[in-house]
Coordinates of C-alpha atoms in Angstrom, one line a residue:
M1 CA 153.8 70.9 30.2
T2 CA 151.3 73.4 28.9
S3 CA 150.9 76.7 30.8
R4 CA 147.4 77.6 31.9
K5 CA 146.2 81.1 31.1
L6 CA 144.6 82.9 34.1
S7 CA 141.8 85.2 33.2
P8 CA 142.3 88.6 34.8
C9 CA 138.8 88.5 36.2
N10 CA 139.3 85.2 38.0
L11 CA 140.3 87.2 41.0
D12 CA 138.4 86.6 44.2
L13 CA 138.2 90.2 45.2
P14 CA 134.9 91.9 45.9
I15 CA 134.3 94.8 43.6
D16 CA 134.2 97.3 46.4
V17 CA 137.7 96.2 47.5
V18 CA 138.9 96.6 43.9
A19 CA 137.4 100.1 43.9
E20 CA 139.2 101.1 47.1
L21 CA 142.5 99.8 45.7
L22 CA 142.2 101.5 42.3
A23 CA 141.0 104.7 43.8
R24 CA 144.4 105.2 45.4
L25 CA 146.3 105.1 42.1
P26 CA 147.2 108.0 39.6
V27 CA 144.7 108.6 36.8
Q28 CA 146.8 107.3 34.0
T29 CA 147.4 104.0 35.9
V30 CA 143.7 103.6 36.7
L31 CA 142.9 104.0 33.0
N32 CA 145.2 101.2 32.1
F33 CA 143.2 98.9 34.3
R34 CA 140.1 99.4 32.1
R35 CA 141.6 96.8 29.8
V36 CA 141.6 94.1 32.5
C37 CA 137.9 93.0 32.1
K38 CA 134.5 94.4 31.4
S39 CA 133.5 94.7 35.1
W40 CA 136.6 96.7 35.9
N41 CA 136.0 99.0 32.9
S42 CA 132.4 99.5 34.0
L43 CA 133.6 100.3 37.5
I44 CA 136.2 102.8 36.5
T45 CA 133.8 104.6 34.1
S46 CA 131.1 104.9 36.8
P47 CA 130.2 108.3 38.4
G48 CA 130.6 106.7 41.8
F49 CA 134.1 105.6 41.2
V50 CA 135.0 109.1 39.8
S51 CA 134.0 110.6 43.1
L52 CA 135.7 107.9 45.1
H53 CA 139.0 108.4 43.3
L54 CA 138.8 112.2 43.8
A55 CA 138.5 111.6 47.6
R56 CA 141.0 108.7 48.0
Y57 CA 143.9 109.6 45.7
Q58 CA 146.6 110.8 48.2
N59 CA 148.2 113.4 46.0
N60 CA 144.9 115.3 45.8
N61 CA 144.6 115.7 49.6
D62 CA 147.9 117.2 50.6
D63 CA 148.1 120.9 50.0
E64 CA 151.8 121.0 50.3
N65 CA 152.2 118.5 47.4
T66 CA 149.3 119.8 45.3
P67 CA 150.7 120.4 41.8
I68 CA 150.3 123.8 40.2
L69 CA 149.4 124.1 36.5
T70 CA 151.1 127.1 35.0
Y71 CA 150.5 128.5 31.5
T72 CA 152.0 131.1 29.3
C73 CA 151.3 132.6 25.9
P74 CA 151.3 134.2 23.2
G75 CA 152.9 132.6 20.2
G76 CA 152.0 129.2 21.5
Y77 CA 150.4 127.3 24.3
H78 CA 152.8 126.2 27.0
L79 CA 151.5 124.2 30.0
W80 CA 153.5 122.8 32.9
M81 CA 152.7 120.9 36.0
L82 CA 154.8 121.9 38.9
R83 CA 155.0 119.4 41.8
S84 CA 156.9 119.7 45.1
T85 CA 159.5 117.2 43.8
H86 CA 160.4 119.4 40.8
T87 CA 162.5 122.5 40.7
F88 CA 160.8 125.2 38.6
K89 CA 163.8 125.3 36.2
K90 CA 163.4 121.5 35.6
V91 CA 159.8 122.0 34.6
T92 CA 160.1 125.1 32.5
N93 CA 163.0 123.6 30.6
R94 CA 160.8 120.8 29.2
C95 CA 159.8 121.6 25.7
Y96 CA 156.1 121.8 24.6
T97 CA 156.6 118.7 22.4
N98 CA 157.4 116.5 25.4
L99 CA 154.4 117.9 27.3
H100 CA 152.2 117.3 24.4
G101 CA 153.2 113.6 24.7
L102 CA 152.0 113.7 28.3
G103 CA 148.5 114.7 27.1
F104 CA 148.7 118.4 27.9
K105 CA 147.3 119.5 24.5
V106 CA 145.8 122.9 25.1
P107 CA 142.9 123.4 22.7
C108 CA 143.9 126.0 20.1
N109 CA 143.0 129.6 20.8
Y110 CA 141.5 128.8 24.2
H111 CA 142.8 130.4 27.4
P112 CA 142.4 128.9 31.0
C113 CA 140.7 131.1 33.5
G114 CA 139.5 131.0 37.1
S115 CA 140.3 128.2 39.5
S116 CA 140.4 124.5 38.7
V117 CA 137.6 122.4 40.2
N118 CA 138.0 118.7 40.7
G119 CA 140.5 118.4 37.9
L120 CA 138.5 120.4 35.4
L121 CA 139.6 123.8 34.0
L122 CA 137.5 126.4 32.4
L123 CA 138.8 127.6 29.0
V124 CA 137.6 130.6 27.1
K125 CA 138.0 131.7 23.5
Y126 CA 137.5 135.4 23.3
P127 CA 135.4 136.9 20.5
D128 CA 136.7 137.4 17.0
P129 CA 136.6 141.0 15.8
S130 CA 134.2 139.9 13.0
D131 CA 131.8 138.7 15.7
P132 CA 132.6 140.7 18.9
K133 CA 129.7 139.3 20.9
L134 CA 130.3 135.5 20.4
T135 CA 132.2 133.9 23.3
E136 CA 133.1 130.2 23.2
I137 CA 133.7 128.3 26.5
M138 CA 135.0 124.9 27.2
L139 CA 135.5 122.5 30.2
W140 CA 138.8 120.7 30.0
N141 CA 140.4 117.8 31.8
P142 CA 144.2 118.3 31.0
I143 CA 145.4 115.0 32.5
L144 CA 143.1 113.2 30.1
G145 CA 143.3 115.6 27.2
K146 CA 139.6 115.6 26.9
S147 CA 137.2 118.6 26.7
H148 CA 133.5 119.5 26.6
K149 CA 132.4 122.5 24.6
L150 CA 129.5 124.6 26.0
P151 CA 126.9 126.3 23.8
A152 CA 128.3 129.7 22.6
L153 CA 127.3 132.8 24.5
L154 CA 126.3 136.0 22.6
I155 CA 128.0 138.3 25.1
G156 CA 131.5 139.8 24.6
E157 CA 134.3 138.8 27.0
P158 CA 132.3 137.8 30.1
C159 CA 133.8 137.3 33.6
L160 CA 133.5 133.6 34.3
G161 CA 133.5 131.3 37.3
L162 CA 133.4 127.5 37.7
G163 CA 131.7 125.8 40.6
F164 CA 130.6 122.4 41.9
S165 CA 127.3 121.6 43.6
L166 CA 128.0 118.8 46.1
S167 CA 124.4 118.0 46.8
N168 CA 123.6 117.5 43.1
N169 CA 127.0 116.2 42.0
D170 CA 126.9 118.8 39.2
Y171 CA 129.1 121.5 37.7
K172 CA 128.0 125.0 37.0
V173 CA 129.6 127.8 35.0
V174 CA 128.7 131.4 35.8
A175 CA 129.1 134.1 33.1
I176 CA 128.8 137.8 34.0
A177 CA 128.5 140.2 31.2
N178 CA 129.6 143.4 32.9
G179 CA 129.5 147.0 31.7
T180 CA 126.5 149.4 31.4
L181 CA 124.1 146.6 30.6
P182 CA 125.1 143.7 32.9
S183 CA 123.6 140.2 32.7
V184 CA 124.2 136.9 34.4
H185 CA 124.0 133.4 32.9
V186 CA 124.4 130.0 34.5
Y187 CA 125.3 126.8 32.6
T188 CA 124.5 123.5 34.4
L189 CA 126.3 120.4 33.1
S190 CA 123.5 118.0 34.0
T191 CA 121.1 119.9 31.6
C192 CA 123.8 121.0 29.1
A193 CA 122.1 124.4 28.8
W194 CA 122.5 128.1 29.7
R195 CA 119.8 130.1 31.5
S196 CA 119.6 133.7 32.7
I197 CA 119.1 134.7 36.3
D198 CA 118.2 138.2 37.6
N199 CA 118.5 138.0 41.4
Y200 CA 121.6 140.3 41.6
R201 CA 122.4 144.0 42.0
K202 CA 123.2 145.5 38.7
D203 CA 124.9 148.5 40.3
I204 CA 127.6 146.2 41.8
V205 CA 127.8 143.3 39.3
H206 CA 128.5 145.7 36.4
A207 CA 131.9 146.5 38.0
V208 CA 133.1 142.9 38.4
Q209 CA 136.5 142.3 36.7
S210 CA 138.6 139.2 36.0
H211 CA 137.4 135.6 36.6
G212 CA 136.1 133.9 39.7
V213 CA 137.7 131.8 42.4
L214 CA 135.9 128.9 44.1
I215 CA 136.3 128.8 47.9
E216 CA 134.3 126.3 49.9
G217 CA 131.4 126.1 47.4
I218 CA 131.2 129.8 46.7
I219 CA 132.6 131.7 43.7
F220 CA 134.2 135.0 44.5
W221 CA 134.9 138.0 42.2
V222 CA 136.1 141.5 43.1
T223 CA 135.0 144.8 41.6
K224 CA 137.5 147.0 39.7
D225 CA 137.0 150.2 41.7
Y226 CA 140.1 149.7 43.9
D227 CA 140.7 153.3 44.5
K228 CA 137.2 154.1 45.8
E229 CA 135.6 153.5 49.2
G230 CA 133.1 150.8 49.2
S231 CA 134.7 148.4 46.6
Q232 CA 133.0 145.1 46.8
M233 CA 133.6 141.3 46.7
V234 CA 130.8 139.6 44.8
S235 CA 130.0 136.0 45.9
F236 CA 127.8 133.4 44.2
D237 CA 126.7 130.4 46.2
V238 CA 126.8 127.4 43.8
E239 CA 124.2 125.4 45.7
D240 CA 121.3 127.9 46.0
E241 CA 122.5 130.3 43.2
A242 CA 122.3 133.4 45.5
F243 CA 124.5 136.4 45.1
D244 CA 126.0 138.3 48.1
Y245 CA 128.1 141.4 48.4
I246 CA 130.9 142.1 50.8
T247 CA 132.5 145.5 51.4
L248 CA 136.3 145.2 51.1
P249 CA 138.6 146.8 53.6
A250 CA 140.2 150.2 52.9
N251 CA 144.0 150.1 52.2
D252 CA 146.3 153.0 52.9
L253 CA 148.6 152.0 50.1
M254 CA 148.0 152.3 46.4
V255 CA 146.3 149.0 45.5
Y256 CA 147.3 147.6 42.1
K257 CA 145.1 144.6 42.2
R258 CA 142.9 142.6 44.6
H259 CA 142.5 138.8 44.6
P260 CA 140.1 136.6 46.5
V261 CA 142.1 133.7 47.9
A262 CA 141.6 130.7 50.2
Y263 CA 143.8 130.9 53.3
R264 CA 143.7 128.0 55.7
K265 CA 140.0 127.5 56.2
C266 CA 139.1 131.2 55.6
V267 CA 138.1 133.5 52.8
G268 CA 141.0 135.8 52.2
L269 CA 141.9 138.8 50.1
L270 CA 145.4 139.4 48.7
D271 CA 146.0 143.1 48.1
V272 CA 148.8 143.7 45.6
C273 CA 150.2 147.1 46.2
W274 CA 153.4 148.9 45.2
P275 CA 155.7 147.6 46.4
S276 CA 154.1 145.2 48.9
C277 CA 151.4 142.5 49.3
S278 CA 148.9 142.3 52.2
L279 CA 146.7 139.4 53.2
W280 CA 143.3 140.1 54.8
V281 CA 141.1 137.4 56.3
M282 CA 137.3 137.7 56.7
D283 CA 136.7 136.9 60.4
N284 CA 133.1 136.0 60.0
Y285 CA 131.4 135.5 56.7
Q286 CA 128.0 136.3 58.3
V287 CA 129.3 139.8 59.3
P288 CA 129.9 141.9 56.2
G289 CA 133.1 143.8 56.2
A290 CA 134.7 142.0 59.2
W291 CA 138.2 141.9 57.8
T292 CA 141.6 141.6 59.7
K293 CA 144.9 142.2 58.1
L294 CA 147.2 139.3 59.0
Y295 CA 150.4 139.8 57.0
T296 CA 152.2 142.3 54.9
V297 CA 155.3 141.5 52.9
D298 CA 157.5 144.2 51.3
F299 CA 159.2 143.9 48.0
Q300 CA 161.8 145.9 46.1
V301 CA 160.7 149.3 45.0
S302 CA 160.8 148.3 41.3
T303 CA 158.8 145.1 41.9
I304 CA 155.0 144.9 41.2
P305 CA 154.1 141.3 41.8
D306 CA 151.6 139.6 39.4
L307 CA 149.9 136.7 41.3
I308 CA 150.1 133.4 39.5
C309 CA 148.8 131.0 42.2
F310 CA 148.0 131.2 46.0
K311 CA 148.1 128.1 48.2
K312 CA 146.1 127.6 51.4
N313 CA 149.2 127.4 53.5
G314 CA 150.1 131.1 52.6
Q315 CA 152.7 130.4 49.9
F316 CA 152.1 132.1 46.6
I317 CA 153.9 132.2 43.3
F318 CA 154.1 135.5 41.4
G319 CA 155.7 136.9 38.3
T320 CA 157.5 140.3 38.2
R321 CA 157.4 143.0 35.6
E322 CA 161.1 143.0 35.1
G323 CA 160.9 139.3 34.3
G324 CA 161.3 136.2 36.5
I325 CA 159.2 134.3 38.9
R326 CA 159.3 134.0 42.7
L327 CA 157.8 132.0 45.6
C328 CA 156.8 133.9 48.7
N329 CA 155.7 132.6 52.1
I330 CA 153.6 135.4 53.4
E331 CA 153.7 134.0 57.0
T332 CA 157.5 133.9 57.2
Q333 CA 158.2 136.8 54.7
H334 CA 160.7 134.5 52.9
I335 CA 161.0 135.1 49.2
K336 CA 162.7 132.6 46.9
H337 CA 163.8 133.2 43.3
L338 CA 162.5 130.3 41.2
M339 CA 163.6 131.8 37.9
K340 CA 165.4 135.0 37.3
G341 CA 164.8 137.2 34.3
H342 CA 162.9 134.5 32.4
L343 CA 161.2 135.8 29.3
F344 CA 158.2 133.5 29.8
F345 CA 157.1 135.7 32.6
S346 CA 157.7 139.1 31.1
T347 CA 155.1 141.7 30.5
E348 CA 154.7 140.5 26.9
F349 CA 153.2 137.2 28.1
T350 CA 150.0 136.2 29.8
Y351 CA 150.4 133.7 32.6
Y352 CA 148.1 131.7 34.7
G353 CA 148.2 129.2 37.6
T354 CA 145.9 127.0 39.6
L355 CA 146.1 124.3 42.2
Y356 CA 145.3 121.1 40.4
K357 CA 143.8 117.7 41.3
E358 CA 143.9 114.7 39.0
S359 CA 140.5 113.4 38.3
L360 CA 138.5 111.1 36.0
E361 CA 135.8 113.7 35.3
L362 CA 135.9 112.7 31.6
V363 CA 133.5 109.9 32.5
A364 CA 131.0 112.3 34.0
L365 CA 131.1 114.4 30.9
I366 CA 130.4 111.4 28.7
L367 CA 127.5 110.1 30.8
N368 CA 125.8 113.5 30.6
G369 CA 125.4 112.9 26.9
C370 CA 126.3 116.5 26.1
D371 CA 129.0 115.8 23.5

């Protein structure tokens, strides 16, 4: 008796039902289904399905289980994904070769910066001394190992921010050249081009330091004048491309660094002092300077925490100058040692962390025809 082959596409399932089923699966599993038939391949590579998967995939919607990408250098590029089911030691003990096999191939000489948006990371390659004003920037989907290179900018070491316009289903990169002659440039993925904008206050924007964090459709930076009254948080609305400026609260302690963070459903500010951290929340975004200090957690006198990643539930991971990495719940004041005295998190290394969502945004990059 001869066996009859069943064509994979002879399945009496409406395509919208197939989409709903596939959208609940991990990215790597979904990609395997592209081989089933042409109609499934077309579905999976469509912009509509990319958005559906981002909304439906369960692991992307639970803040408690959201994985954190952590990264260290120099001397190599080490990238780990930390999930709630892992211990930190288990993750850091994996060697780079094994992670490379998982698709986490960090493009050479590029560094991640700012917050991840819909599974995309912003990478920057800082200028070479031979050409100090040439900055190369890249969008990267680490779960797919695919990247999209932006046209080079002729400004040295800009402060960057990545945002997403929901109304246009489009990504934007903001580059701020600070210093005595500030300038602002916006890259839109749909047009694959940079353009300059001038609707900003040069007296404030020139003092922006570090890279931006996206909170509820708005990119936030802080100025570097921590020790002066009137230090500012600079915001950029990704939809209407408007800047705004918010006076930061005064702190009686010596502030080492200030970080814009998302806390619950509010815009927050994490003040890193010595030896403590304070969380402020903006009561009303429409009322400038309406800040309330919610929590302060004290550390050992020798500890100056370096923030790696802050979660909306009030937990944050930080490195210490004496080496090691810890998890702090700012609401309960509980501090847990994840790794003691680990050289990966000493002062000789740069480290980075971001909340991460798996996505199929590779498809959107291809369809834009920019590569």
